Amino acid sequence: MSIEGEIGVTLHWDGSRVRHLTLASTRPLAAARVLLGRSPGDAAALVPRLYALCGHAQGAACAAALRAAGAGDDGVPAVAGWTVALEALQETLWRLLVDAPRWLSLPPQLALAAPARAAVAQAVAALQAQPAQPRPALVDAAAVLGDIAQQHVYGGDPVAWLSNADAAAFDHWRDDTNTLPARALALLAATAPSLGRSDTALMPGLDDSAWESAVVPALLQDPLFAQAPTWGGRPVETGALARCRDQPLVAALIARDGHSAATRLAARLVEAAALLRDLATADGDAVGWVRAWPLGAGLGLAAVQTARGLLLHLVRLADGRIADYRIVAPTEWNFHPQGALFRGIVGTSAPDDTTLRARTGLAVQALDPCVGFRVEVVRDA
């Protein structure tokens, strides 16, 4: 079963520049139709199977929201932050080794996906079997994933790579390293250095005052909030770039290159290296990946960080059944009708519609939708 839908991108092009862009998503309200009337236990078991991507994150968000709503004794599993973080690392490695090269017509390293997925699956199974003793599973996963990253992503020790906080040194690494992510970044710098550059604000953390004063009330009051979510009334960008904005290298690249496709890819490199470091030294659960709040009788909200950004699940229970269920996925934040893609593509120049489609596809992939997408070009007079 799948309820994922797709993103439609329509470009209004005058033959030289993009004058306007419209976005449409077919996904936001599907979960309510599937989950309404179900028991908490049935919902918790079903949600991870509904999503081909980020199934652990979706399941964790569902379980955390249900527990916050008071359904912990109704067959709802406990939530482990490291399960979500491991999945995020797996997804990020896939983006770096498979999708990013494909963006730029480089050969992807699909053969590395299987051992990475196997290592994560083994670690998740071990965490579920022995949740009180996470360290052995995490150390084993760090060894396998770290070896893949060292050889095929960073061309050296990922933790040592993290110590680089200088944009010029990053450029030197990018241009002199033969790994696929480095080559993709070098090609991007040479052909489209400002691709997808947007002035859309980066999503604040959940300690931001607008979270409780504006975001949560809007989610509660507006059943259509998920179609075009805002933070205090404005679109924001979520994901690795927002989470890592204060990391020295990412901050330096933002200052120089803005919120572009290249800085988004660099932020993924930074976050993956940090996760590998944390895996190897972990003692306890991952902090910050899963949070939840009881909002009243039978009402619970969960916020889960994923590879693509912030995922929200809101549930309302009545008579032991789900009376309302809302999901705000990272895709809806980043593909807000006036958000990061809109601001990054309107004004883009292209000599022909084929080039325009390719550049738009690159910008879309850099924002990493969790569903498929299609690009349509409409020629305006």
Short mmCIF file of C-alpha atoms in Angstrom, two decimals:
data_model
loop_
_atom_site.label_atom_id
_atom_site.label_comp_id
_atom_site.label_asym_id
_atom_site.label_seq_id
_atom_site.Cartn_x
_atom_site.Cartn_y
_atom_site.Cartn_z
CA MET A 1 0.00 0.00 0.00
CA SER A 2 1.29 3.51 -0.78
CA ILE A 3 -0.16 6.94 -0.08
CA GLU A 4 2.86 8.97 -1.11
CA GLY A 5 1.62 10.88 -4.17
CA GLU A 6 3.93 13.23 -6.06
CA ILE A 7 5.07 16.81 -6.52
CA GLY A 8 4.11 18.64 -9.69
CA VAL A 9 6.34 21.54 -10.77
CA THR A 10 5.05 23.83 -13.50
CA LEU A 11 7.46 26.41 -14.90
CA HIS A 12 6.17 29.47 -16.69
CA TRP A 13 9.02 30.33 -19.07
CA ASP A 14 9.31 33.18 -21.56
CA GLY A 15 11.98 31.49 -23.63
CA SER A 16 14.79 33.00 -21.58
CA ARG A 17 13.88 33.14 -17.88
CA VAL A 18 11.43 31.48 -15.51
CA ARG A 19 8.78 34.09 -14.78
CA HIS A 20 6.71 32.04 -12.37
CA LEU A 21 6.51 28.58 -10.82
CA THR A 22 3.54 26.67 -9.43
CA LEU A 23 3.71 23.64 -7.18
CA ALA A 24 1.12 20.99 -6.40
CA SER A 25 1.30 18.04 -4.00
CA THR A 26 -1.06 15.08 -4.01
CA ARG A 27 0.05 13.74 -0.61
CA PRO A 28 -0.75 15.77 2.52
CA LEU A 29 -4.25 14.58 3.41
CA ALA A 30 -3.93 10.90 2.51
CA ALA A 31 -2.98 9.62 5.97
CA ALA A 32 -6.22 10.83 7.52
CA ARG A 33 -8.27 8.78 5.10
CA VAL A 34 -6.27 5.64 5.83
CA LEU A 35 -6.03 5.96 9.63
CA LEU A 36 -9.38 7.39 10.67
CA GLY A 37 -11.32 5.01 12.90
CA ARG A 38 -8.42 2.65 13.55
CA SER A 39 -7.17 1.62 16.95
CA PRO A 40 -3.81 3.06 18.10
CA GLY A 41 -2.13 -0.34 17.85
CA ASP A 42 -3.37 -0.90 14.30
CA ALA A 43 -2.25 2.59 13.27
CA ALA A 44 1.22 2.15 14.80
CA ALA A 45 1.66 -1.12 12.90
CA LEU A 46 0.34 0.27 9.62
CA VAL A 47 2.08 3.63 9.28
CA PRO A 48 5.66 2.34 8.73
CA ARG A 49 4.37 0.15 5.89
CA LEU A 50 2.71 3.04 4.10
CA TYR A 51 5.96 4.79 3.19
CA ALA A 52 8.68 3.47 0.91
CA LEU A 53 11.09 6.09 2.27
CA CYS A 54 11.74 6.94 5.92
CA GLY A 55 9.47 4.18 7.20
CA HIS A 56 11.24 4.11 10.59
CA ALA A 57 10.83 7.87 10.98
CA GLN A 58 7.16 7.73 10.03
CA GLY A 59 6.62 4.84 12.44
CA ALA A 60 8.47 6.63 15.22
CA ALA A 61 6.45 9.81 14.68
CA CYS A 62 3.21 7.85 14.78
CA ALA A 63 4.16 5.95 17.93
CA ALA A 64 5.43 9.08 19.69
CA ALA A 65 2.29 11.05 18.83
CA LEU A 66 0.04 8.22 19.98
CA ARG A 67 1.93 7.86 23.25
CA ALA A 68 1.70 11.61 23.81
CA ALA A 69 -2.06 11.29 23.26
CA GLY A 70 -2.23 8.65 25.99
CA ALA A 71 -2.24 5.46 23.91
CA GLY A 72 0.94 3.89 25.28
CA ASP A 73 -0.89 0.85 26.65
CA ASP A 74 -2.75 0.09 23.41
CA GLY A 75 -0.11 -1.86 21.50
CA VAL A 76 1.94 1.21 20.58
CA PRO A 77 5.69 0.44 20.54
CA ALA A 78 8.33 2.46 22.37
CA VAL A 79 10.34 4.91 20.28
CA ALA A 80 14.12 4.76 19.80
CA GLY A 81 15.86 7.87 18.50
CA TRP A 82 18.83 5.93 17.17
CA THR A 83 16.57 3.95 14.85
CA VAL A 84 15.54 7.24 13.25
CA ALA A 85 19.11 8.57 13.17
CA LEU A 86 20.41 5.37 11.56
CA GLU A 87 17.76 5.59 8.87
CA ALA A 88 18.67 9.23 8.27
CA LEU A 89 22.32 8.30 7.85
CA GLN A 90 21.40 5.51 5.44
CA GLU A 91 19.25 7.88 3.39
CA THR A 92 21.98 10.52 3.37
CA LEU A 93 24.60 8.05 2.13
CA TRP A 94 22.21 7.08 -0.64
CA ARG A 95 21.82 10.72 -1.64
CA LEU A 96 25.60 11.23 -1.64
CA LEU A 97 26.54 8.05 -3.51
CA VAL A 98 23.58 7.48 -5.80
CA ASP A 99 21.31 10.48 -6.27
CA ALA A 100 23.81 13.34 -6.24
CA PRO A 101 25.94 11.73 -8.98
CA ARG A 102 22.81 11.04 -11.02
CA TRP A 103 21.84 14.70 -10.75
CA LEU A 104 24.95 15.50 -12.75
CA SER A 105 25.11 12.47 -15.07
CA LEU A 106 27.88 10.79 -13.07
CA PRO A 107 27.83 7.00 -12.53
CA PRO A 108 26.12 6.17 -9.19
CA GLN A 109 27.62 3.64 -6.79
CA LEU A 110 24.59 1.42 -6.37
CA ALA A 111 26.71 -1.51 -5.19
CA LEU A 112 27.39 0.29 -1.91
CA ALA A 113 23.70 0.59 -1.08
CA ALA A 114 23.27 -3.05 -0.14
CA PRO A 115 25.96 -3.26 2.58
CA ALA A 116 24.87 0.10 4.01
CA ARG A 117 21.24 -0.98 4.20
CA ALA A 118 22.22 -4.35 5.66
CA ALA A 119 24.30 -2.68 8.38
CA VAL A 120 21.44 -0.36 9.31
CA ALA A 121 18.87 -3.17 9.27
CA GLN A 122 21.09 -5.30 11.52
CA ALA A 123 21.60 -2.42 13.94
CA VAL A 124 17.88 -1.59 14.06
CA ALA A 125 17.01 -5.23 14.75
CA ALA A 126 19.58 -5.34 17.56
CA LEU A 127 18.26 -2.09 19.04
CA GLN A 128 14.73 -3.44 19.02
CA ALA A 129 15.86 -6.69 20.63
CA GLN A 130 17.99 -5.02 23.32
CA PRO A 131 16.91 -1.39 23.65
CA ALA A 132 18.67 -0.99 27.00
CA GLN A 133 22.04 -1.86 25.47
CA PRO A 134 22.39 0.18 22.26
CA ARG A 135 26.14 0.63 22.18
CA PRO A 136 27.23 -2.73 20.59
CA ALA A 137 24.78 -2.35 17.72
CA LEU A 138 25.74 1.27 17.11
CA VAL A 139 29.48 0.59 17.18
CA ASP A 140 29.08 -2.26 14.70
CA ALA A 141 27.01 -0.05 12.38
CA ALA A 142 29.53 2.77 12.69
CA ALA A 143 32.35 0.44 11.62
CA VAL A 144 30.60 -0.68 8.42
CA LEU A 145 29.12 2.68 7.48
CA GLY A 146 32.29 4.53 8.46
CA ASP A 147 34.39 2.34 6.18
CA ILE A 148 32.05 3.02 3.25
CA ALA A 149 32.11 6.74 3.99
CA GLN A 150 35.88 6.89 4.40
CA GLN A 151 36.60 5.17 1.10
CA HIS A 152 33.79 6.42 -1.09
CA VAL A 153 32.49 9.70 0.34
CA TYR A 154 35.26 11.66 2.09
CA GLY A 155 38.42 10.01 0.77
CA GLY A 156 39.68 9.95 4.37
CA ASP A 157 38.53 9.82 7.98
CA PRO A 158 35.08 11.45 8.24
CA VAL A 159 35.73 12.80 11.74
CA ALA A 160 38.99 14.41 10.62
CA TRP A 161 37.15 15.83 7.60
CA LEU A 162 34.71 17.51 10.01
CA SER A 163 37.52 19.59 11.51
CA ASN A 164 37.78 21.57 8.25
CA ALA A 165 35.95 24.85 8.79
CA ASP A 166 37.37 26.87 5.91
CA ALA A 167 35.50 27.34 2.61
CA ALA A 168 38.73 27.55 0.60
CA ALA A 169 39.99 24.30 2.12
CA PHE A 170 36.63 22.71 1.32
CA ASP A 171 37.05 23.82 -2.29
CA HIS A 172 40.50 22.23 -2.35
CA TRP A 173 39.06 18.95 -1.01
CA ARG A 174 36.21 19.11 -3.52
CA ASP A 175 38.49 19.69 -6.50
CA ASP A 176 41.26 17.23 -5.53
CA THR A 177 39.25 14.28 -4.18
CA ASN A 178 38.05 11.52 -6.48
CA THR A 179 35.01 10.34 -4.55
CA LEU A 180 31.64 10.71 -6.25
CA PRO A 181 30.26 13.36 -3.86
CA ALA A 182 33.38 15.47 -4.34
CA ARG A 183 33.20 15.09 -8.11
CA ALA A 184 29.51 15.99 -8.07
CA LEU A 185 30.25 19.12 -6.05
CA ALA A 186 33.11 20.06 -8.38
CA LEU A 187 30.90 19.67 -11.44
CA LEU A 188 28.15 21.67 -9.77
CA ALA A 189 30.63 24.44 -8.93
CA ALA A 190 31.85 24.52 -12.52
CA THR A 191 28.49 24.46 -14.27
CA ALA A 192 25.83 25.90 -11.94
CA PRO A 193 27.38 27.35 -8.77
CA SER A 194 24.28 29.33 -7.76
CA LEU A 195 21.70 26.75 -8.77
CA GLY A 196 18.62 26.80 -6.54
CA ARG A 197 19.90 29.68 -4.43
CA SER A 198 17.03 30.84 -2.25
CA ASP A 199 16.51 33.54 0.35
CA THR A 200 13.86 31.45 2.13
CA ALA A 201 14.64 31.36 5.84
CA LEU A 202 16.11 28.22 7.36
CA MET A 203 13.80 26.48 9.81
CA PRO A 204 14.55 27.44 13.43
CA GLY A 205 14.92 24.84 16.13
CA LEU A 206 12.00 23.62 18.18
CA ASP A 207 13.05 25.92 21.02
CA ASP A 208 12.15 28.92 18.84
CA SER A 209 9.37 31.01 20.36
CA ALA A 210 7.24 30.72 17.22
CA TRP A 211 7.05 26.93 17.60
CA GLU A 212 4.56 27.10 20.49
CA SER A 213 3.08 30.49 19.70
CA ALA A 214 2.42 30.04 15.98
CA VAL A 215 3.34 26.68 14.44
CA VAL A 216 1.52 24.36 16.85
CA PRO A 217 -1.63 26.54 16.99
CA ALA A 218 -1.74 26.74 13.18
CA LEU A 219 -1.40 22.97 12.89
CA LEU A 220 -4.19 22.45 15.41
CA GLN A 221 -6.58 25.01 13.97
CA ASP A 222 -6.09 24.63 10.22
CA PRO A 223 -6.82 21.18 8.74
CA LEU A 224 -5.10 22.31 5.53
CA PHE A 225 -1.92 23.49 7.25
CA ALA A 226 0.01 20.53 5.82
CA GLN A 227 -0.58 21.69 2.26
CA ALA A 228 1.46 24.88 2.78
CA PRO A 229 3.04 24.90 6.26
CA THR A 230 4.66 28.04 7.59
CA TRP A 231 6.72 29.03 10.60
CA GLY A 232 5.23 32.11 12.16
CA GLY A 233 3.48 32.86 8.88
CA ARG A 234 6.46 32.48 6.55
CA PRO A 235 7.80 29.57 4.47
CA VAL A 236 11.00 27.97 5.80
CA GLU A 237 13.52 25.43 4.55
CA THR A 238 14.07 22.28 6.57
CA GLY A 239 16.74 19.59 6.35
CA ALA A 240 20.47 19.21 6.91
CA LEU A 241 21.22 22.79 5.85
CA ALA A 242 18.88 24.17 8.52
CA ARG A 243 20.10 21.78 11.22
CA CYS A 244 23.80 22.38 10.47
CA ARG A 245 23.70 26.11 9.77
CA ASP A 246 25.86 26.89 12.82
CA GLN A 247 28.51 24.26 12.07
CA PRO A 248 31.61 26.26 11.07
CA LEU A 249 32.05 24.89 7.54
CA VAL A 250 28.36 25.11 6.69
CA ALA A 251 28.20 28.65 8.09
CA ALA A 252 31.18 29.63 5.93
CA LEU A 253 29.62 28.15 2.80
CA ILE A 254 26.27 29.83 3.49
CA ALA A 255 28.03 33.16 3.94
CA ARG A 256 29.79 32.72 0.60
CA ASP A 257 27.27 30.79 -1.54
CA GLY A 258 23.89 31.25 0.15
CA HIS A 259 21.23 28.55 0.40
CA SER A 260 22.12 26.84 -2.86
CA ALA A 261 22.11 23.27 -4.13
CA ALA A 262 25.84 23.06 -3.43
CA THR A 263 25.54 24.18 0.20
CA ARG A 264 22.69 21.72 0.73
CA LEU A 265 24.90 18.88 -0.50
CA ALA A 266 27.80 20.08 1.66
CA ALA A 267 25.51 20.19 4.71
CA ARG A 268 24.59 16.56 4.10
CA LEU A 269 28.27 15.68 4.10
CA VAL A 270 28.72 17.48 7.41
CA GLU A 271 25.70 15.87 9.04
CA ALA A 272 26.67 12.37 7.86
CA ALA A 273 30.19 12.76 9.28
CA ALA A 274 28.78 14.00 12.59
CA LEU A 275 26.38 11.05 12.78
CA LEU A 276 29.20 8.60 12.12
CA ARG A 277 31.20 10.20 14.92
CA ASP A 278 28.24 10.04 17.29
CA LEU A 279 27.47 6.42 16.41
CA ALA A 280 30.97 5.31 17.32
CA THR A 281 30.87 7.06 20.70
CA ALA A 282 27.17 6.67 21.58
CA ASP A 283 26.09 5.80 25.09
CA GLY A 284 22.33 6.13 25.40
CA ASP A 285 19.65 7.18 22.94
CA ALA A 286 20.06 9.76 20.17
CA VAL A 287 19.08 13.19 21.47
CA GLY A 288 16.75 15.45 19.54
CA TRP A 289 15.71 13.10 16.73
CA VAL A 290 12.30 12.32 18.26
CA ARG A 291 10.28 14.68 20.45
CA ALA A 292 6.63 14.62 21.52
CA TRP A 293 4.13 16.73 23.44
CA PRO A 294 0.73 15.92 24.99
CA LEU A 295 -1.56 18.76 23.95
CA GLY A 296 -4.66 17.78 25.89
CA ALA A 297 -6.87 14.79 26.53
CA GLY A 298 -6.41 12.35 23.65
CA LEU A 299 -4.28 14.81 21.67
CA GLY A 300 -0.59 14.26 20.91
CA LEU A 301 2.06 15.82 18.66
CA ALA A 302 5.40 14.34 17.59
CA ALA A 303 8.31 16.02 15.80
CA VAL A 304 10.88 13.75 14.18
CA GLN A 305 14.02 14.80 12.35
CA THR A 306 14.65 12.88 9.13
CA ALA A 307 17.30 13.03 6.43
CA ARG A 308 15.03 15.41 4.54
CA GLY A 309 13.93 17.57 7.46
CA LEU A 310 11.22 17.95 10.07
CA LEU A 311 8.31 15.50 10.11
CA LEU A 312 5.23 16.22 12.24
CA HIS A 313 2.46 13.83 13.26
CA LEU A 314 -0.61 15.08 15.11
CA VAL A 315 -3.24 12.65 16.40
CA ARG A 316 -6.55 13.04 18.19
CA LEU A 317 -8.14 10.04 19.86
CA ALA A 318 -11.81 9.62 20.76
CA ASP A 319 -13.34 6.51 22.31
CA GLY A 320 -10.10 4.62 21.79
CA ARG A 321 -10.02 5.27 18.03
CA ILE A 322 -8.30 7.79 15.78
CA ALA A 323 -10.64 10.72 15.19
CA ASP A 324 -8.14 12.97 13.40
CA TYR A 325 -4.64 12.46 12.04
CA ARG A 326 -2.40 15.01 10.34
CA ILE A 327 1.08 14.69 8.88
CA VAL A 328 3.37 17.52 7.81
CA ALA A 329 6.28 16.03 5.87
CA PRO A 330 9.60 17.71 5.02
CA THR A 331 8.50 17.87 1.40
CA GLU A 332 5.62 20.18 2.29
CA TRP A 333 7.97 22.60 4.07
CA ASN A 334 10.55 22.71 1.27
CA PHE A 335 8.04 22.72 -1.57
CA HIS A 336 5.72 25.34 -0.13
CA PRO A 337 4.13 27.29 -3.03
CA GLN A 338 6.25 30.34 -2.08
CA GLY A 339 9.12 28.46 -0.46
CA ALA A 340 12.68 27.37 -1.16
CA LEU A 341 12.14 25.85 -4.61
CA PHE A 342 9.97 28.74 -5.75
CA ARG A 343 12.50 31.31 -4.56
CA GLY A 344 15.40 29.32 -6.00
CA ILE A 345 13.98 28.78 -9.49
CA VAL A 346 12.00 31.90 -10.39
CA GLY A 347 14.39 34.03 -12.45
CA THR A 348 16.50 31.06 -13.59
CA SER A 349 17.80 31.48 -17.15
CA ALA A 350 18.04 28.70 -19.71
CA PRO A 351 18.68 28.62 -23.45
CA ASP A 352 16.04 25.94 -24.09
CA ASP A 353 13.38 23.96 -22.27
CA THR A 354 15.52 20.82 -22.12
CA THR A 355 18.22 22.66 -20.18
CA LEU A 356 15.58 24.30 -18.02
CA ARG A 357 14.03 20.94 -17.12
CA ALA A 358 17.45 19.54 -16.22
CA ARG A 359 18.38 22.50 -14.03
CA THR A 360 15.02 22.45 -12.30
CA GLY A 361 15.37 18.72 -11.68
CA LEU A 362 18.74 19.35 -10.04
CA ALA A 363 17.26 22.03 -7.80
CA VAL A 364 14.36 19.76 -6.85
CA GLN A 365 16.69 16.87 -6.02
CA ALA A 366 18.89 19.14 -3.91
CA LEU A 367 15.85 19.86 -1.74
CA ASP A 368 15.27 16.09 -1.61
CA PRO A 369 11.53 15.44 -1.91
CA CYS A 370 10.35 12.22 -0.29
CA VAL A 371 8.03 11.56 -3.23
CA GLY A 372 8.41 11.50 -6.98
CA PHE A 373 8.13 14.68 -8.99
CA ARG A 374 7.42 15.83 -12.51
CA VAL A 375 8.44 19.06 -14.25
CA GLU A 376 6.27 20.75 -16.87
CA VAL A 377 7.34 23.79 -18.88
CA VAL A 378 4.66 26.20 -20.07
CA ARG A 379 5.82 28.70 -22.68
CA ASP A 380 4.46 32.15 -21.86
CA ALA A 381 4.27 34.82 -24.51
#
